[in-house]
Amino acid sequence: MYRTHHCNQLRAADVGQTVELSGWVASRRDHGGVIFIDLRDREGITQIVFRPESYPDVAKEAHSLHDEDVIRIEGKVVPRLEGTANPKLPTGEIEVVVSGLTILNQCAPLPFQLDANLSNEDLRLTYRYLDLRRPAMVRQLKARHILNRTTRNYLDREGFLEIETPILSKSTPEGAREFLVPSRVMPGLFYALAQSPQQYKQLLMVAGAERYFQIAKCFRDEDPRADRITELTQIDIEASFTTQEDIFRLVEGLLKEIFAATREVTIPTPFPRLTYQEAMDRFGSDKPDLRFGTELVNLSETFRNSQFKVFRAALDQKGVVKAINAKGFANITTGQIEEVTNLAKQAGAKGLAFIKVENGEWKSPIVKFFSESERKSLTEKMGIEEGDLILFGADSWETVCIVLGRLRLKVAEFTKLITDPDELKFLWVTDFPLMSFDPAENKWNAMHHPFTRPKTEDIPSLEQGEFGKVRAVAYDVVLNGVEIGGGSLRIHESDLQQKVFSALGISEAQQKRLFQHLMSAFSFGAPPHGGIALGIDRLLMIITGTANIRDVIAFPKNSRGQDLMMDAPAEVTERQLRDLSLAVRRA
RNA sequence: GGAGUUAUAGCUCAAUUGGUUAGAGCGCCGCCCUGUCACGGCGGAGGUUGCGGGUUCGAGCCCCGUUAACUCCGCCA
């Protein structure tokens, strides 16, 4: 037997028991005579004591122990001596006097220390199995386990079946770049790794599964970010005979249980809702962070007849003038002004107009163009007070919203508008546009995916070719400015699906080649259906309060998609390539 | 594809305006230590300052190039 208890189990009530423990040496405090060791396993730490006067042979062997050696001990639980209890440990009232020691395995000198400052991430990822021994990382693994368990229990109770779908699938033109996998049996042909189970889950609805979910791995061959990784996990949900309201209620209930189980907080439901239009107009983002205000204010009427050419020109071209008030940020430094100006330009602005309100004076190169009534209207609409900084955008509605939305986030960061690190602000963003125009490709792309249902009242616009006016029954769930999930009601009629494909520039020949299975499935009595997918990794980032998606994944890839521990991707042999009928072209 | 930040001992970091032998803490090795909990004390080993070039009497520090990591933009239905 290796253990009778784990290392976070023994308490004062267990005093007198003879126990066995196994684990790693987390810390050795060798006084020459008595030796203390913090013995660590997955659950926690128990102090064990070697007393030479009681067990001289065992104590002698303990002198040679090192950090991270793996040992098994037996001994007696005793209360700690008067005044030596450790209130920092749940097991701190007791210790185990060791009468028997087995060294199960020794540890070589470590490449980095587990108890010290975090080492550089390369090293942590290379030796991830050591990094994961840190209690903080164990907490991450447990949080994911609890989230998954809660999800399964909840969706089971709601009548959902967990059904697995293929990872090896077929390449489709829309969406993220895919990882390709060559077929050995059929030379020259390729699978694609599923970027989501989207089509399978819709086909399951046609199959009459009615309520499906899956904790699904998805693969996207795009450049990673701090909150994006090539290999991600989603709670994938689809239901038949469902409405947007049904899905909102389901997901709100799920998130309520997840946050109760992982963070022990009660989140208020239902979540507030904004349409895409409102979200962009007021917050300059389709995933607004509602933990602070600083809303975008429309000033188009104020400057309708302005002498300031930049504003006037934007308005004359049917654009808008909007602004945000960075309260109390008039003391912005020159360097910060430069930074926000660059940010504005990056987001599509031609420049950045601003007003600093200092000592009762408006300090700005543009104020001289403003009339008395314009100043008055501006003061009123923006609620201008001493110490404020007003940042303007004048351009097309979309550009202005995007620019000011980015500035809003930057201002919040500079002026520390988020004060409570535990605050959770959920919302639904609804009525997304069905399609967006890509000037680079000169074509319309699906905003969500090509199977998204247009709003019934907007179908005439679709038929008339006014694609920009068509809204979708598509929705995102947003938490603290992070898109944690998105979904839609789907098209279940082959003729409507065909119209959308055509609008997206997918020819009939392509439709047949790529989506024949869907088109024919829809012709055999497909029920109305819809669903959503929630990003587990991003959700866990917020639950555990980390800024890096790799912290919530046991074995993550780095920002170039490498697994530093396994050293993947790696070269393969000529023989393997030959079997796959592949040749590598080297530069 | 573009931009920014970073790179010094096994790890985390220092090193004044360019100045002589590049330091500290932790870890490692040796010795000492019977109530610690980041135990403590004494001693020791350990460096091509990412790599290549340049400027200079002299470069960890300045310049150019390059590589890598991270972050951001593009991209991510």
XYZ file of C-alpha atoms (C1' of nucleotides) in Angstrom:
664
model
C 0.000 0.000 0.000
C 1.254 3.454 -0.875
C -1.050 5.638 1.172
C -3.858 5.619 3.684
C -4.518 9.350 3.328
C -3.672 12.128 0.911
C -1.561 15.098 1.977
C -4.446 17.477 2.627
C -6.457 15.158 4.792
C -5.045 14.758 8.285
C -6.349 17.019 11.034
C -6.088 17.329 14.813
C -8.826 14.697 15.115
C -6.522 12.140 13.488
C -3.839 12.420 16.183
C -2.675 9.013 17.340
C -3.323 7.234 14.047
C -0.609 5.354 12.208
C -0.739 6.471 8.578
C 1.012 6.064 5.260
C 1.569 8.935 2.844
C 3.128 9.163 -0.607
C 4.203 12.208 -2.552
C 6.954 14.599 -3.525
C 9.488 16.353 -1.302
C 8.425 19.980 -1.584
C 10.805 21.416 0.983
C 13.425 19.951 3.307
C 14.471 21.734 6.478
C 17.413 19.780 7.831
C 18.597 20.888 11.272
C 21.331 18.320 11.470
C 19.295 16.428 14.017
C 15.582 16.800 13.453
C 14.472 17.070 9.812
C 11.213 18.533 8.543
C 9.876 17.772 5.109
C 6.830 19.239 3.397
C 5.343 16.254 1.634
C 3.190 17.304 -1.335
C 0.681 15.422 -3.414
C -2.095 16.654 -5.699
C -4.294 17.570 -2.763
C -1.914 19.504 -0.586
C 0.932 19.455 1.923
C 1.579 17.588 5.162
C 4.646 18.225 7.316
C 6.525 15.052 8.195
C 9.227 14.892 10.885
C 12.282 12.676 11.157
C 13.508 12.297 14.761
C 16.945 10.706 15.142
C 16.324 9.920 18.809
C 13.292 7.792 17.880
C 14.220 6.300 14.475
C 17.954 6.883 13.856
C 18.229 4.785 10.655
C 15.254 6.435 9.003
C 16.460 9.913 9.975
C 19.887 9.149 8.573
C 18.414 8.254 5.206
C 16.305 11.408 5.231
C 19.437 13.569 5.222
C 19.975 12.585 1.595
C 16.517 13.599 0.319
C 16.187 16.348 -2.291
C 13.404 18.504 -3.658
C 10.961 16.526 -5.805
C 12.198 13.095 -4.757
C 9.216 10.738 -4.606
C 8.819 8.978 -1.275
C 6.427 6.837 0.701
C 6.410 7.116 4.488
C 4.666 5.573 7.417
C 4.369 7.198 10.795
C 2.206 8.434 13.578
C 0.073 11.554 13.514
C 0.990 13.823 16.419
C -0.059 17.315 17.414
C 2.562 19.958 16.688
C 4.514 21.252 19.681
C 3.034 24.205 21.507
C 3.398 27.353 19.373
C 4.645 25.629 16.223
C 1.338 25.076 14.415
C 1.277 26.511 10.893
C -1.948 28.446 10.255
C -1.085 28.681 6.523
C -1.662 24.953 6.030
C -5.003 23.147 6.463
C -2.921 20.323 7.937
C -0.903 22.788 10.028
C -2.030 21.568 13.449
C -0.468 18.147 13.048
C 2.636 16.475 11.705
C 3.588 12.879 11.013
C 6.546 11.389 12.895
C 8.160 9.089 10.362
C 8.990 5.538 11.372
C 9.492 4.124 7.883
C 10.759 5.667 4.635
C 10.846 4.306 1.092
C 12.503 6.379 -1.600
C 10.391 5.539 -4.656
C 12.333 7.667 -7.107
C 14.982 10.348 -7.006
C 14.812 13.681 -8.788
C 17.622 15.168 -10.847
C 18.460 18.861 -10.301
C 15.459 20.827 -11.587
C 15.632 23.106 -14.633
C 13.608 25.623 -12.633
C 12.292 25.847 -9.105
C 8.658 25.058 -8.551
C 8.190 27.312 -5.546
C 9.970 30.400 -6.863
C 9.012 33.087 -9.400
C 7.599 31.779 -12.634
C 10.317 31.014 -15.118
C 10.132 32.007 -18.744
C 7.331 30.341 -20.573
C 9.528 28.421 -23.003
C 11.064 26.561 -20.133
C 7.732 25.965 -18.415
C 6.269 24.559 -21.620
C 9.306 22.388 -22.306
C 9.016 20.862 -18.842
C 5.250 21.200 -18.571
C 5.011 18.060 -16.403
C 7.042 19.916 -13.778
C 5.187 23.182 -14.225
C 1.909 21.364 -13.656
C 3.110 20.247 -10.211
C 2.714 23.825 -8.990
C -0.400 24.098 -6.814
C -1.601 27.048 -8.920
C -1.552 24.848 -12.019
C -3.310 22.000 -10.221
C -6.061 24.512 -9.428
C -6.337 25.292 -13.154
C -6.738 21.619 -14.014
C -9.361 21.191 -11.312
C -11.310 24.254 -12.483
C -11.598 22.750 -15.964
C -12.668 19.422 -14.528
C -15.392 21.085 -12.466
C -16.554 23.119 -15.465
C -16.779 20.005 -17.644
C -18.551 17.979 -14.973
C -21.038 20.776 -14.285
C -21.730 21.144 -17.997
C -22.372 17.433 -18.470
C -24.669 17.212 -15.462
C -26.632 20.308 -16.410
C -27.116 19.443 -20.063
C -27.994 15.872 -19.169
C -30.726 17.177 -16.879
C -31.923 19.420 -19.713
C -32.351 16.379 -21.937
C -29.246 16.736 -24.111
C -27.332 13.764 -25.486
C -23.543 13.900 -25.586
C -22.626 12.724 -29.071
C -19.135 12.609 -30.537
C -18.470 13.788 -34.080
C -15.467 13.209 -36.344
C -12.279 15.190 -36.028
C -11.105 14.128 -39.464
C -13.508 15.929 -41.741
C -13.717 17.812 -45.003
C -12.252 21.155 -46.021
C -14.772 23.934 -46.660
C -13.992 27.367 -48.081
C -15.621 29.532 -45.400
C -14.084 30.344 -42.059
C -10.735 29.680 -40.459
C -7.804 28.108 -42.250
C -7.787 24.385 -41.617
C -5.170 21.802 -40.805
C -5.002 19.283 -43.626
C -4.361 15.573 -43.176
C -3.329 13.522 -46.187
C -5.091 10.251 -46.937
C -2.813 7.246 -47.365
C -5.440 5.032 -48.913
C -6.560 7.687 -51.359
C -3.414 9.406 -52.623
C -3.733 13.123 -53.289
C -6.867 13.516 -51.181
C -7.020 15.307 -47.839
C -9.078 15.441 -44.719
C -9.387 18.693 -42.797
C -9.379 18.752 -39.006
C -12.757 20.018 -37.826
C -12.662 23.751 -37.072
C -15.997 23.104 -35.338
C -18.608 20.320 -35.408
C -21.023 22.759 -37.086
C -22.259 20.687 -39.996
C -22.286 17.421 -38.068
C -24.445 18.875 -35.345
C -26.909 20.249 -37.877
C -27.037 16.847 -39.533
C -27.705 15.318 -36.110
C -30.757 17.567 -35.934
C -31.890 16.233 -39.287
C -31.254 12.803 -37.802
C -33.768 13.560 -35.060
C -31.280 13.771 -32.186
C -33.230 16.857 -31.065
C -30.847 17.873 -28.304
C -27.117 17.415 -28.743
C -24.040 18.594 -26.927
C -20.361 17.840 -27.013
C -17.243 19.091 -25.298
C -15.538 19.398 -28.626
C -11.947 19.940 -29.702
C -11.669 22.381 -32.615
C -8.650 23.155 -34.760
C -7.921 26.471 -36.478
C -4.726 27.169 -38.340
C -4.650 30.907 -37.662
C -2.067 33.018 -35.824
C -2.618 32.724 -32.070
C -3.133 35.585 -29.609
C -3.100 35.803 -25.826
C -6.714 34.573 -25.822
C -6.619 32.430 -28.979
C -4.951 29.131 -29.642
C -4.882 26.706 -32.552
C -6.401 23.854 -30.587
C -9.411 24.932 -28.558
C -12.283 23.332 -26.687
C -15.920 24.315 -27.003
C -19.145 23.397 -25.313
C -21.031 22.736 -28.529
C -24.815 22.742 -28.320
C -27.588 22.267 -30.862
C -31.333 21.801 -30.424
C -34.335 21.261 -32.677
C -37.697 23.009 -32.356
C -35.927 25.737 -30.417
C -36.024 29.506 -30.329
C -33.483 32.165 -29.500
C -35.236 32.592 -26.159
C -34.922 28.863 -25.404
C -31.197 28.974 -26.076
C -30.662 32.113 -23.996
C -32.445 30.544 -21.034
C -30.459 27.317 -21.422
C -27.078 29.067 -21.598
C -27.868 31.478 -18.772
C -28.728 28.465 -16.604
C -25.549 26.692 -17.633
C -23.313 29.673 -16.883
C -25.084 30.186 -13.559
C -24.204 26.620 -12.534
C -20.656 26.848 -13.878
C -19.893 30.016 -11.927
C -21.573 28.642 -8.812
C -19.449 25.496 -9.029
C -16.113 27.099 -9.916
C -16.224 30.536 -8.314
C -18.968 30.044 -5.761
C -20.780 33.165 -6.940
C -24.364 33.663 -8.049
C -24.559 35.483 -11.348
C -27.752 37.427 -12.015
C -29.946 36.201 -14.872
C -31.364 36.915 -17.353
C -28.432 38.763 -18.923
C -29.000 42.215 -20.395
C -29.193 42.389 -24.192
C -27.974 44.781 -26.828
C -28.436 44.542 -30.545
C -25.290 44.616 -32.621
C -26.357 48.079 -33.798
C -26.741 49.377 -30.224
C -23.520 47.768 -29.030
C -21.518 49.362 -31.835
C -23.269 52.709 -31.458
C -22.856 53.011 -27.695
C -19.655 51.072 -27.033
C -17.905 50.803 -30.391
C -17.651 47.036 -30.064
C -19.694 43.925 -30.744
C -18.379 42.553 -27.449
C -18.625 45.557 -25.143
C -17.072 45.552 -21.705
C -19.869 46.784 -19.446
C -17.731 47.023 -16.330
C -17.338 50.734 -17.072
C -19.292 53.457 -18.875
C -17.510 55.981 -21.103
C -20.122 55.553 -23.816
C -19.875 56.952 -27.312
C -21.960 60.136 -27.720
C -23.339 61.190 -31.080
C -22.492 64.843 -31.839
C -23.591 64.922 -35.478
C -26.412 67.387 -34.800
C -24.145 69.659 -32.779
C -21.668 70.013 -35.624
C -24.102 69.828 -38.568
C -23.044 73.311 -39.719
C -19.598 73.381 -38.181
C -16.789 75.592 -39.453
C -14.347 72.817 -38.559
C -13.709 71.205 -41.910
C -12.856 67.718 -40.661
C -16.198 67.379 -38.867
C -18.153 69.085 -41.624
C -16.662 66.938 -44.373
C -17.466 63.719 -42.498
C -21.059 64.830 -41.964
C -21.489 66.018 -45.546
C -20.476 62.539 -46.688
C -23.224 61.002 -44.532
C -20.777 60.086 -41.826
C -21.005 60.906 -38.127
C -19.181 62.835 -35.423
C -18.989 61.046 -32.083
C -16.872 61.382 -28.976
C -16.061 59.785 -25.655
C -15.359 61.592 -22.406
C -12.320 60.222 -20.603
C -13.269 61.582 -17.199
C -10.373 63.113 -15.296
C -7.793 62.228 -17.945
C -6.880 65.795 -18.993
C -3.488 65.111 -17.424
C -2.719 62.676 -20.243
C 0.972 62.770 -21.138
C 2.317 63.651 -24.570
C 3.469 60.074 -24.950
C 0.006 58.755 -24.131
C -1.596 61.186 -26.611
C 0.747 59.792 -29.234
C -0.157 56.249 -28.256
C -3.913 56.789 -28.495
C -3.480 58.698 -31.775
C -1.576 55.777 -33.253
C -4.227 53.415 -31.976
C -6.934 55.536 -33.631
C -5.047 55.523 -36.923
C -4.509 51.779 -36.700
C -8.255 51.375 -36.252
C -8.926 53.391 -39.410
C -9.069 57.040 -38.306
C -7.274 59.706 -40.292
C -6.310 61.534 -37.111
C -7.466 62.179 -33.573
C -9.066 65.421 -32.384
C -9.173 66.008 -28.635
C -9.942 68.595 -25.974
C -8.223 68.768 -22.596
C -10.181 70.630 -19.937
C -7.621 72.147 -17.599
C -7.918 75.179 -15.273
C -11.337 75.991 -16.704
C -9.841 76.224 -20.179
C -10.343 74.012 -23.255
C -6.885 73.171 -24.508
C -7.156 71.951 -28.046
C -6.067 72.909 -31.539
C -9.651 72.645 -32.819
C -11.701 74.662 -30.304
C -11.104 77.897 -32.196
C -13.362 76.558 -34.969
C -16.292 76.017 -32.581
C -19.137 78.510 -32.250
C -20.596 79.480 -28.863
C -23.660 77.275 -29.429
C -21.510 74.340 -30.486
C -19.480 74.672 -27.292
C -22.622 74.809 -25.217
C -24.181 71.791 -26.907
C -20.920 69.852 -26.590
C -20.621 70.642 -22.863
C -24.162 69.483 -22.294
C -24.072 66.277 -24.321
C -20.667 65.165 -23.057
C -21.191 66.326 -19.469
C -17.873 68.129 -19.623
C -16.233 69.055 -16.326
C -12.852 70.244 -15.154
C -10.152 67.622 -15.759
C -11.913 65.795 -18.591
C -10.414 64.662 -21.879
C -12.716 64.490 -24.902
C -11.684 62.285 -27.821
C -13.436 62.716 -31.170
C -14.085 60.556 -34.182
C -15.405 61.899 -37.500
C -15.830 59.490 -40.373
C -18.274 56.840 -41.522
C -20.469 55.452 -38.725
C -18.667 52.133 -38.705
C -15.147 53.602 -38.659
C -16.014 56.089 -35.918
C -17.546 53.371 -33.751
C -14.588 51.036 -34.171
C -12.041 53.798 -33.498
C -13.782 55.156 -30.409
C -14.457 51.622 -29.193
C -10.732 50.903 -29.224
C -9.963 54.238 -27.544
C -12.587 53.517 -24.916
C -10.745 50.342 -23.907
C -7.369 52.101 -23.924
C -8.698 54.945 -21.783
C -10.154 52.424 -19.335
C -6.734 50.797 -19.097
C -4.864 54.111 -18.625
C -7.281 55.513 -16.068
C -7.900 52.181 -14.316
C -11.665 52.237 -14.711
C -11.971 48.579 -13.697
C -11.650 48.593 -9.947
C -13.182 45.279 -8.866
C -11.208 42.314 -10.217
C -14.075 39.938 -9.419
C -16.778 41.846 -11.282
C -18.666 39.825 -13.910
C -20.711 41.645 -16.558
C -22.561 39.326 -18.903
C -24.667 40.338 -21.867
C -26.160 39.045 -25.067
C -25.416 40.796 -28.337
C -28.148 40.025 -30.856
C -29.202 40.742 -34.438
C -25.756 40.526 -36.002
C -25.532 41.354 -39.701
C -25.801 38.186 -41.789
C -22.924 39.191 -44.017
C -20.111 41.716 -44.163
C -18.495 43.074 -47.295
C -14.799 42.438 -47.776
C -13.365 45.144 -50.051
C -10.072 43.258 -50.432
C -11.791 40.230 -51.963
C -14.687 42.308 -53.323
C -17.201 39.843 -51.976
C -19.674 39.284 -49.169
C -18.636 36.944 -46.354
C -20.757 35.261 -43.730
C -20.348 37.078 -40.434
C -21.119 33.972 -38.340
C -21.159 31.075 -40.769
C -22.998 30.318 -44.008
C -25.728 28.278 -42.296
C -26.974 31.198 -40.196
C -30.645 32.036 -40.503
C -31.574 35.506 -41.769
C -34.315 37.285 -39.825
C -37.588 36.517 -41.536
C -38.433 40.178 -42.043
C -35.077 40.756 -43.767
C -35.389 37.932 -46.306
C -36.830 40.337 -48.906
C -33.627 42.426 -48.647
C -31.636 39.230 -49.234
C -33.687 38.465 -52.316
C -33.243 42.030 -53.585
C -29.477 41.840 -53.243
C -29.307 44.403 -50.422
C -27.050 42.119 -48.402
C -25.829 44.837 -46.027
C -29.364 45.275 -44.665
C -29.927 41.632 -43.795
C -29.786 40.825 -40.111
C -29.292 37.310 -38.795
C -30.816 35.415 -35.899
C -27.306 35.275 -34.513
C -26.109 36.081 -31.023
C -22.967 36.233 -28.927
C -22.694 35.883 -25.184
C -20.153 38.363 -23.861
C -18.452 38.497 -20.471
C -16.288 41.451 -19.418
C -15.560 42.402 -23.018
C -14.695 38.855 -24.049
C -16.767 36.881 -26.534
C -17.231 33.633 -24.663
C -19.730 32.114 -27.077
C -21.784 32.598 -30.163
C -24.519 30.894 -32.083
C -27.558 31.251 -34.254
C -30.723 29.722 -35.482
C -29.890 27.848 -38.677
C -31.333 27.553 -42.109
C -33.229 24.266 -42.470
C -34.704 24.814 -45.929
C -32.610 23.953 -48.973
C -33.982 26.795 -51.092
C -33.119 29.452 -48.494
C -29.701 27.877 -47.964
C -29.134 28.063 -51.695
C -29.957 31.796 -51.724
C -27.451 32.475 -48.960
C -24.756 30.412 -50.664
C -25.333 32.378 -53.840
C -25.121 35.700 -51.982
C -21.792 34.522 -50.567
C -20.537 33.878 -54.079
C -20.524 30.107 -53.748
C -21.444 28.847 -57.189
C -23.930 26.066 -57.753
C -21.133 23.740 -58.771
C -19.284 24.496 -55.515
C -22.463 24.093 -53.501
C -22.898 20.673 -54.991
C -19.283 19.657 -54.451
C -18.903 21.036 -50.901
C -22.359 20.992 -49.339
C -24.329 18.330 -51.185
C -24.800 16.415 -47.938
C -26.438 19.421 -46.272
C -28.591 20.353 -49.242
C -29.897 16.856 -49.621
C -30.358 16.462 -45.846
C -32.489 19.603 -45.828
C -34.696 18.059 -48.501
C -35.604 15.111 -46.252
C -37.615 16.838 -43.550
C -35.085 18.858 -41.579
C -36.541 20.349 -38.390
C -35.999 23.978 -37.476
C -32.950 24.114 -35.253
C -30.295 26.300 -33.739
C -27.507 26.308 -31.211
C -24.456 27.869 -29.722
C -20.836 27.132 -28.890
C -19.089 28.379 -25.749
C -15.304 28.691 -25.620
C -14.211 26.751 -22.556
C -10.662 28.102 -22.606
C -11.715 31.745 -22.570
C -14.339 31.043 -19.946
C -11.679 29.455 -17.757
C -9.375 32.430 -18.249
C -11.997 34.644 -16.642
C -12.945 32.091 -13.983
C -9.329 31.672 -12.897
C -8.276 35.265 -13.584
C -5.433 34.647 -16.000
C -4.535 36.771 -19.030
C -3.009 33.891 -20.962
C -4.990 31.104 -22.586
C -2.051 28.718 -22.207
C -2.455 28.851 -18.421
C -5.785 27.017 -18.614
C -4.588 24.223 -20.919
C -2.578 21.263 -19.651
C -0.332 20.936 -22.686
C -0.694 24.077 -24.798
C 1.021 25.019 -28.025
C 3.092 28.192 -28.050
C 2.438 31.240 -30.207
C 3.888 29.501 -33.261
C 1.804 26.411 -32.732
C 4.691 24.354 -31.386
C 4.468 21.812 -28.595
C 7.829 22.501 -26.946
C 7.600 19.460 -24.692
C 6.994 16.925 -27.480
C 8.899 19.038 -29.998
C 6.041 19.057 -32.487
C 5.668 19.698 -35.333
C 8.634 17.614 -36.444
C 10.076 16.151 -39.603
C 8.934 12.731 -40.744
C 10.804 10.045 -42.634
C 10.933 9.724 -46.400
C 9.141 6.424 -45.964
C 6.217 8.095 -44.212
C 5.979 10.720 -46.940
C 6.094 8.040 -49.625
C 3.236 6.173 -47.978
C 1.212 9.370 -48.180
C 2.255 10.096 -51.755
C 3.720 13.402 -50.570
C 6.901 15.241 -51.413
C 8.203 18.193 -49.401
C 9.337 21.163 -51.427
C 12.265 22.781 -49.623
C 13.121 26.447 -50.098
C 2.863 39.787 -43.887
C 3.644 44.355 -40.403
C 4.790 46.701 -35.459
C 6.379 46.785 -30.298
C 8.866 44.598 -25.974
C 12.477 41.293 -24.258
C 17.214 38.260 -24.475
C 23.267 38.683 -18.758
C 25.084 32.007 -14.182
C 20.548 26.111 -13.911
C 16.260 29.912 -12.352
C 14.712 35.189 -11.124
C 17.158 39.620 -11.761
C 21.326 43.763 -10.996
C 25.495 46.143 -13.330
C 25.690 54.938 -12.784
C 27.437 59.046 -18.542
C 30.747 53.278 -22.631
C 35.747 52.084 -18.119
C 39.642 47.890 -15.495
C 38.463 41.059 -12.498
C 30.113 41.146 -14.973
C 27.314 40.854 -9.200
C 23.012 39.301 -5.835
C 19.103 35.902 -4.215
C 17.498 31.018 -5.022
C 19.239 26.294 -6.856
C 23.756 22.891 -7.160
C 28.405 20.624 -4.441
C 31.020 20.179 0.554
C 30.948 21.018 5.898
C 28.124 22.515 10.426
C 23.387 22.838 12.897
C 17.564 18.909 17.305
C 11.488 22.644 16.246
C 11.623 24.466 11.205
C 7.848 25.800 7.746
C 11.122 30.429 1.757
C 14.998 27.136 8.469
C 19.885 29.025 9.551
C 25.613 29.381 9.321
C 30.532 28.704 6.726
C 32.983 27.514 2.158
C 32.968 26.229 -3.196
C 31.803 25.443 -8.353
C 29.141 27.804 -12.130
C 29.284 33.268 -17.616
C 31.306 33.061 -25.568
C 26.189 38.944 -21.652
C 21.076 34.998 -27.823
C 24.102 35.006 -32.572
C 27.054 37.872 -36.492
C 29.274 42.344 -37.795
C 30.564 47.615 -36.860
C 32.060 52.275 -34.025
C 35.773 53.071 -30.000
C 41.998 53.156 -26.632
C 37.972 50.338 -24.376
C 31.155 47.604 -25.606
C 26.606 43.721 -21.359
C 25.667 49.160 -22.459
C 26.116 52.752 -28.788
C 25.023 51.388 -34.353
C 23.580 47.663 -38.266
C 21.962 42.828 -39.274
C 19.994 38.228 -37.529
C 17.462 34.454 -34.385
C 13.982 33.289 -30.659
C 10.019 34.190 -27.164
C 5.915 37.174 -25.832
C 2.207 41.078 -27.049
C -0.540 43.815 -30.751
C -2.412 44.719 -36.106
C -3.752 41.805 -40.344
C -6.108 36.996 -39.966
C -9.492 34.134 -36.594
C -17.377 32.193 -40.276
